[in-house]
């Protein structure tokens, strides 16, 4: 990955004067004087924020505040000769209650990207280097006013309801979302869409089981960073965390069947599993998370919790796979281990389900089919119920007297 040279400057002519500006620059190829094309412009709305993404054909040098509070933000590309791609609008009306509009101004002195917000709010500006098929991108994240507090209330409300309502909480993450499409199959079928369809059906089915409350970490087409997925589940004091995906093999059209993963601390079961974990772990680079240092807490208490979580994760993985395999519609590839970032919580058992191969035309057809999505949801629901049985964890409905240790 290329390094970004970020220099802090004061008061540049095209930047709002109240803010310090950062120059985000990357070394251009020697002698490359070709104009850069702005090749894409789009927005993603999530409950917490709105993300505006600009695609460029090559690295660009931008001047903008790194972050700030305001009703608008201007990103300038001084002296940069930029052309606007034929599919890129001159302006974008977002009007989602967070961002009003975005305009692309190609001026003599350089290009300006101007964003207007509905209210004064926090924003962040950061670049994403090209990753896989994704081009070089500039991302502006704009916070929805009050959303962080509302989300905290929602999650602590779920945690607080566990004891009085005598429910176990099962959190699901539908893999990928927003900028991160996940794997692609024939006929433009996208992993991020099929995972959400399966996860929604699964939540409906599980919520019909007395004693279980199922919750989605994303319920729309937007991106959640890898660690944020399990931290959301931790904040709702989830008892289980399940991440839903669809697999894809390197060879076009090949690969078949289902597999369920739990975390490995010592590398993957084999090279293919290591490659898969690498692909899934690249989500933050594709989906859009500013580069930052990660802090993996390590202490003795943590090790004890981790050992217990791993053991229970294996039991959960086996319980789920037993039920997927029971339909004989898909081959069982077994329970496996790899170093998935999304499975790193020690607070609950967590697994990643690779439902089927989206690059295999037969399985892609299944993944798109609502009847198959519902069947997969029913099988995984049964797997969750059986896991609780096998783990000796009773499921109590509100009107069943009895004991149960609810956290
Ligand atoms: Zn995936």
mmCIF file of N, CA, C and O in Angstrom, residues 248-294:
data_model
loop_
_atom_site.group_PDB
_atom_site.id
_atom_site.type_symbol
_atom_site.label_atom_id
_atom_site.label_comp_id
_atom_site.label_asym_id
_atom_site.label_seq_id
_atom_site.Cartn_x
_atom_site.Cartn_y
_atom_site.Cartn_z
ATOM 1 N N UNK A 248 -16.278 -17.199 -2.781
ATOM 2 C CA UNK A 248 -15.934 -17.098 -4.198
ATOM 3 C C UNK A 248 -14.550 -17.711 -4.365
ATOM 4 O O UNK A 248 -13.666 -17.460 -3.554
ATOM 5 N N UNK A 249 -14.390 -18.528 -5.377
ATOM 6 C CA UNK A 249 -13.078 -19.149 -5.560
ATOM 7 C C UNK A 249 -12.309 -18.409 -6.643
ATOM 8 O O UNK A 249 -12.896 -17.672 -7.437
ATOM 9 N N UNK A 250 -10.995 -18.609 -6.648
ATOM 10 C CA UNK A 250 -10.155 -17.900 -7.612
ATOM 11 C C UNK A 250 -10.488 -18.326 -9.032
ATOM 12 O O UNK A 250 -10.476 -17.522 -9.948
ATOM 13 N N UNK A 251 -10.772 -19.636 -9.205
ATOM 14 C CA UNK A 251 -11.068 -20.107 -10.563
ATOM 15 C C UNK A 251 -12.526 -19.826 -10.888
ATOM 16 O O UNK A 251 -13.426 -20.171 -10.133
ATOM 17 N N UNK A 252 -12.724 -19.173 -12.028
ATOM 18 C CA UNK A 252 -14.065 -18.734 -12.408
ATOM 19 C C UNK A 252 -15.033 -19.923 -12.493
ATOM 20 O O UNK A 252 -14.717 -20.939 -13.096
ATOM 21 N N UNK A 253 -16.194 -19.755 -11.842
ATOM 22 C CA UNK A 253 -17.233 -20.766 -11.957
ATOM 23 C C UNK A 253 -17.038 -21.974 -11.058
ATOM 24 O O UNK A 253 -17.913 -22.820 -10.957
ATOM 25 N N UNK A 254 -15.880 -22.086 -10.391
ATOM 26 C CA UNK A 254 -15.639 -23.289 -9.596
ATOM 27 C C UNK A 254 -15.920 -23.022 -8.121
ATOM 28 O O UNK A 254 -16.225 -21.911 -7.725
ATOM 29 N N UNK A 255 -15.792 -24.076 -7.326
ATOM 30 C CA UNK A 255 -16.053 -23.966 -5.893
ATOM 31 C C UNK A 255 -17.516 -24.263 -5.627
ATOM 32 O O UNK A 255 -18.384 -23.835 -6.386
ATOM 33 N N UNK A 256 -17.797 -25.028 -4.579
ATOM 34 C CA UNK A 256 -19.198 -25.288 -4.243
ATOM 35 C C UNK A 256 -19.308 -25.677 -2.784
ATOM 36 O O UNK A 256 -18.355 -26.195 -2.195
ATOM 37 N N UNK A 257 -20.479 -25.395 -2.223
ATOM 38 C CA UNK A 257 -20.779 -25.853 -0.875
ATOM 39 C C UNK A 257 -20.691 -24.776 0.198
ATOM 40 O O UNK A 257 -20.393 -23.622 -0.074
ATOM 41 N N UNK A 258 -21.003 -25.224 1.421
ATOM 42 C CA UNK A 258 -21.064 -24.313 2.572
ATOM 43 C C UNK A 258 -19.966 -24.659 3.563
ATOM 44 O O UNK A 258 -19.608 -25.827 3.711
ATOM 45 N N UNK A 259 -19.483 -23.656 4.260
ATOM 46 C CA UNK A 259 -18.529 -23.904 5.336
ATOM 47 C C UNK A 259 -18.752 -22.866 6.424
ATOM 48 O O UNK A 259 -19.270 -21.781 6.163
ATOM 49 N N UNK A 260 -18.381 -23.240 7.655
ATOM 50 C CA UNK A 260 -18.544 -22.315 8.779
ATOM 51 C C UNK A 260 -17.197 -22.188 9.482
ATOM 52 O O UNK A 260 -16.548 -23.198 9.778
ATOM 53 N N UNK A 261 -16.796 -20.947 9.724
ATOM 54 C CA UNK A 261 -15.493 -20.659 10.308
ATOM 55 C C UNK A 261 -15.613 -20.144 11.731
ATOM 56 O O UNK A 261 -16.552 -19.421 12.060
ATOM 57 N N UNK A 262 -14.624 -20.497 12.555
ATOM 58 C CA UNK A 262 -14.425 -19.769 13.795
ATOM 59 C C UNK A 262 -12.980 -19.317 13.844
ATOM 60 O O UNK A 262 -12.165 -19.724 13.009
ATOM 61 N N UNK A 263 -12.667 -18.472 14.808
ATOM 62 C CA UNK A 263 -11.361 -17.804 14.825
ATOM 63 C C UNK A 263 -10.210 -18.777 15.065
ATOM 64 O O UNK A 263 -10.299 -19.664 15.900
ATOM 65 N N UNK A 264 -9.147 -18.582 14.318
ATOM 66 C CA UNK A 264 -7.903 -19.281 14.600
ATOM 67 C C UNK A 264 -6.892 -18.260 15.076
ATOM 68 O O UNK A 264 -6.783 -17.179 14.525
ATOM 69 N N UNK A 265 -6.168 -18.616 16.147
ATOM 70 C CA UNK A 265 -5.111 -17.716 16.633
ATOM 71 C C UNK A 265 -3.774 -18.085 16.035
ATOM 72 O O UNK A 265 -2.798 -17.378 16.171
ATOM 73 N N UNK A 266 -3.744 -19.255 15.377
ATOM 74 C CA UNK A 266 -2.452 -19.747 14.870
ATOM 75 C C UNK A 266 -2.462 -19.946 13.366
ATOM 76 O O UNK A 266 -1.889 -20.890 12.859
ATOM 77 N N UNK A 267 -3.122 -19.100 12.629
ATOM 78 C CA UNK A 267 -3.132 -19.281 11.178
ATOM 79 C C UNK A 267 -4.294 -20.151 10.744
ATOM 80 O O UNK A 267 -5.017 -20.706 11.577
ATOM 81 N N UNK A 268 -4.456 -20.292 9.464
ATOM 82 C CA UNK A 268 -5.646 -20.929 8.904
ATOM 83 C C UNK A 268 -5.461 -22.425 8.717
ATOM 84 O O UNK A 268 -4.348 -22.937 8.743
ATOM 85 N N UNK A 269 -6.607 -23.138 8.501
ATOM 86 C CA UNK A 269 -6.588 -24.586 8.285
ATOM 87 C C UNK A 269 -5.762 -24.934 7.041
ATOM 88 O O UNK A 269 -5.061 -25.918 7.008
ATOM 89 N N UNK A 270 -5.863 -24.153 5.988
ATOM 90 C CA UNK A 270 -5.002 -24.349 4.818
ATOM 91 C C UNK A 270 -4.879 -23.035 4.041
ATOM 92 O O UNK A 270 -5.445 -22.021 4.448
ATOM 93 N N UNK A 271 -4.170 -23.062 2.927
ATOM 94 C CA UNK A 271 -3.892 -21.830 2.191
ATOM 95 C C UNK A 271 -5.176 -21.165 1.683
ATOM 96 O O UNK A 271 -5.320 -19.945 1.746
ATOM 97 N N UNK A 272 -6.121 -21.980 1.205
ATOM 98 C CA UNK A 272 -7.363 -21.409 0.677
ATOM 99 C C UNK A 272 -8.120 -20.664 1.780
ATOM 100 O O UNK A 272 -8.695 -19.599 1.550
ATOM 101 N N UNK A 273 -8.089 -21.222 2.998
ATOM 102 C CA UNK A 273 -8.762 -20.570 4.126
ATOM 103 C C UNK A 273 -8.052 -19.279 4.508
ATOM 104 O O UNK A 273 -8.684 -18.289 4.870
ATOM 105 N N UNK A 274 -6.711 -19.298 4.427
ATOM 106 C CA UNK A 274 -5.933 -18.091 4.728
ATOM 107 C C UNK A 274 -6.263 -17.000 3.700
ATOM 108 O O UNK A 274 -6.455 -15.837 4.052
ATOM 109 N N UNK A 275 -6.363 -17.393 2.420
ATOM 110 C CA UNK A 275 -6.699 -16.433 1.357
ATOM 111 C C UNK A 275 -8.072 -15.826 1.594
ATOM 112 O O UNK A 275 -8.286 -14.631 1.409
ATOM 113 N N UNK A 276 -9.022 -16.699 2.002
ATOM 114 C CA UNK A 276 -10.387 -16.227 2.244
ATOM 115 C C UNK A 276 -10.396 -15.203 3.382
ATOM 116 O O UNK A 276 -11.002 -14.134 3.269
ATOM 117 N N UNK A 277 -9.676 -15.519 4.462
ATOM 118 C CA UNK A 277 -9.616 -14.586 5.598
ATOM 119 C C UNK A 277 -8.973 -13.274 5.170
ATOM 120 O O UNK A 277 -9.428 -12.192 5.548
ATOM 121 N N UNK A 278 -7.930 -13.354 4.337
ATOM 122 C CA UNK A 278 -7.287 -12.129 3.841
ATOM 123 C C UNK A 278 -8.281 -11.287 3.049
ATOM 124 O O UNK A 278 -8.324 -10.068 3.186
ATOM 125 N N UNK A 279 -9.081 -11.964 2.204
ATOM 126 C CA UNK A 279 -10.066 -11.225 1.400
ATOM 127 C C UNK A 279 -11.101 -10.543 2.293
ATOM 128 O O UNK A 279 -11.414 -9.380 2.124
ATOM 129 N N UNK A 280 -11.624 -11.307 3.267
ATOM 130 C CA UNK A 280 -12.645 -10.729 4.149
ATOM 131 C C UNK A 280 -12.038 -9.625 5.021
ATOM 132 O O UNK A 280 -12.680 -8.615 5.283
ATOM 133 N N UNK A 281 -10.782 -9.803 5.435
ATOM 134 C CA UNK A 281 -10.141 -8.807 6.292
ATOM 135 C C UNK A 281 -9.779 -7.533 5.535
ATOM 136 O O UNK A 281 -9.490 -6.510 6.153
ATOM 137 N N UNK A 282 -9.776 -7.600 4.198
ATOM 138 C CA UNK A 282 -9.480 -6.402 3.404
ATOM 139 C C UNK A 282 -10.690 -5.482 3.329
ATOM 140 O O UNK A 282 -10.615 -4.391 2.759
ATOM 141 N N UNK A 283 -11.817 -5.907 3.917
ATOM 142 C CA UNK A 283 -13.065 -5.128 3.805
ATOM 143 C C UNK A 283 -12.886 -3.674 4.220
ATOM 144 O O UNK A 283 -13.433 -2.778 3.583
ATOM 145 N N UNK A 284 -12.114 -3.424 5.257
ATOM 146 C CA UNK A 284 -11.951 -2.038 5.722
ATOM 147 C C UNK A 284 -11.283 -1.171 4.653
ATOM 148 O O UNK A 284 -11.566 0.011 4.549
ATOM 149 N N UNK A 285 -10.373 -1.768 3.883
ATOM 150 C CA UNK A 285 -9.689 -1.012 2.840
ATOM 151 C C UNK A 285 -10.630 -0.740 1.669
ATOM 152 O O UNK A 285 -10.582 0.308 1.037
ATOM 153 N N UNK A 286 -11.489 -1.715 1.380
ATOM 154 C CA UNK A 286 -12.432 -1.563 0.267
ATOM 155 C C UNK A 286 -13.602 -0.691 0.694
ATOM 156 O O UNK A 286 -14.028 0.211 -0.015
ATOM 157 N N UNK A 287 -14.137 -0.986 1.883
ATOM 158 C CA UNK A 287 -15.358 -0.323 2.336
ATOM 159 C C UNK A 287 -15.122 1.080 2.846
ATOM 160 O O UNK A 287 -16.018 1.901 2.846
ATOM 161 N N UNK A 288 -13.896 1.353 3.309
ATOM 162 C CA UNK A 288 -13.586 2.716 3.684
ATOM 163 C C UNK A 288 -13.426 2.954 5.164
ATOM 164 O O UNK A 288 -14.375 3.341 5.842
ATOM 165 N N UNK A 289 -12.232 2.708 5.683
ATOM 166 C CA UNK A 289 -11.897 3.067 7.059
ATOM 167 C C UNK A 289 -10.556 3.787 6.990
ATOM 168 O O UNK A 289 -9.619 3.274 6.391
ATOM 169 N N UNK A 290 -10.461 4.988 7.566
ATOM 170 C CA UNK A 290 -9.177 5.676 7.525
ATOM 171 C C UNK A 290 -8.104 4.844 8.216
ATOM 172 O O UNK A 290 -8.393 4.142 9.180
ATOM 173 N N UNK A 291 -6.886 4.894 7.696
ATOM 174 C CA UNK A 291 -5.793 4.099 8.267
ATOM 175 C C UNK A 291 -5.570 4.490 9.718
ATOM 176 O O UNK A 291 -5.590 5.660 10.056
ATOM 177 N N UNK A 292 -5.412 3.499 10.592
ATOM 178 C CA UNK A 292 -5.170 3.795 12.008
ATOM 179 C C UNK A 292 -4.534 2.584 12.666
ATOM 180 O O UNK A 292 -4.596 1.483 12.152
ATOM 181 N N UNK A 293 -3.911 2.824 13.797
ATOM 182 C CA UNK A 293 -3.307 1.715 14.539
ATOM 183 C C UNK A 293 -4.411 0.953 15.266
ATOM 184 O O UNK A 293 -5.386 1.547 15.695
ATOM 185 N N UNK A 294 -4.275 -0.363 15.369
ATOM 186 C CA UNK A 294 -5.268 -1.167 16.075
ATOM 187 C C UNK A 294 -4.696 -1.588 17.416
ATOM 188 O O UNK A 294 -3.502 -1.836 17.552
#
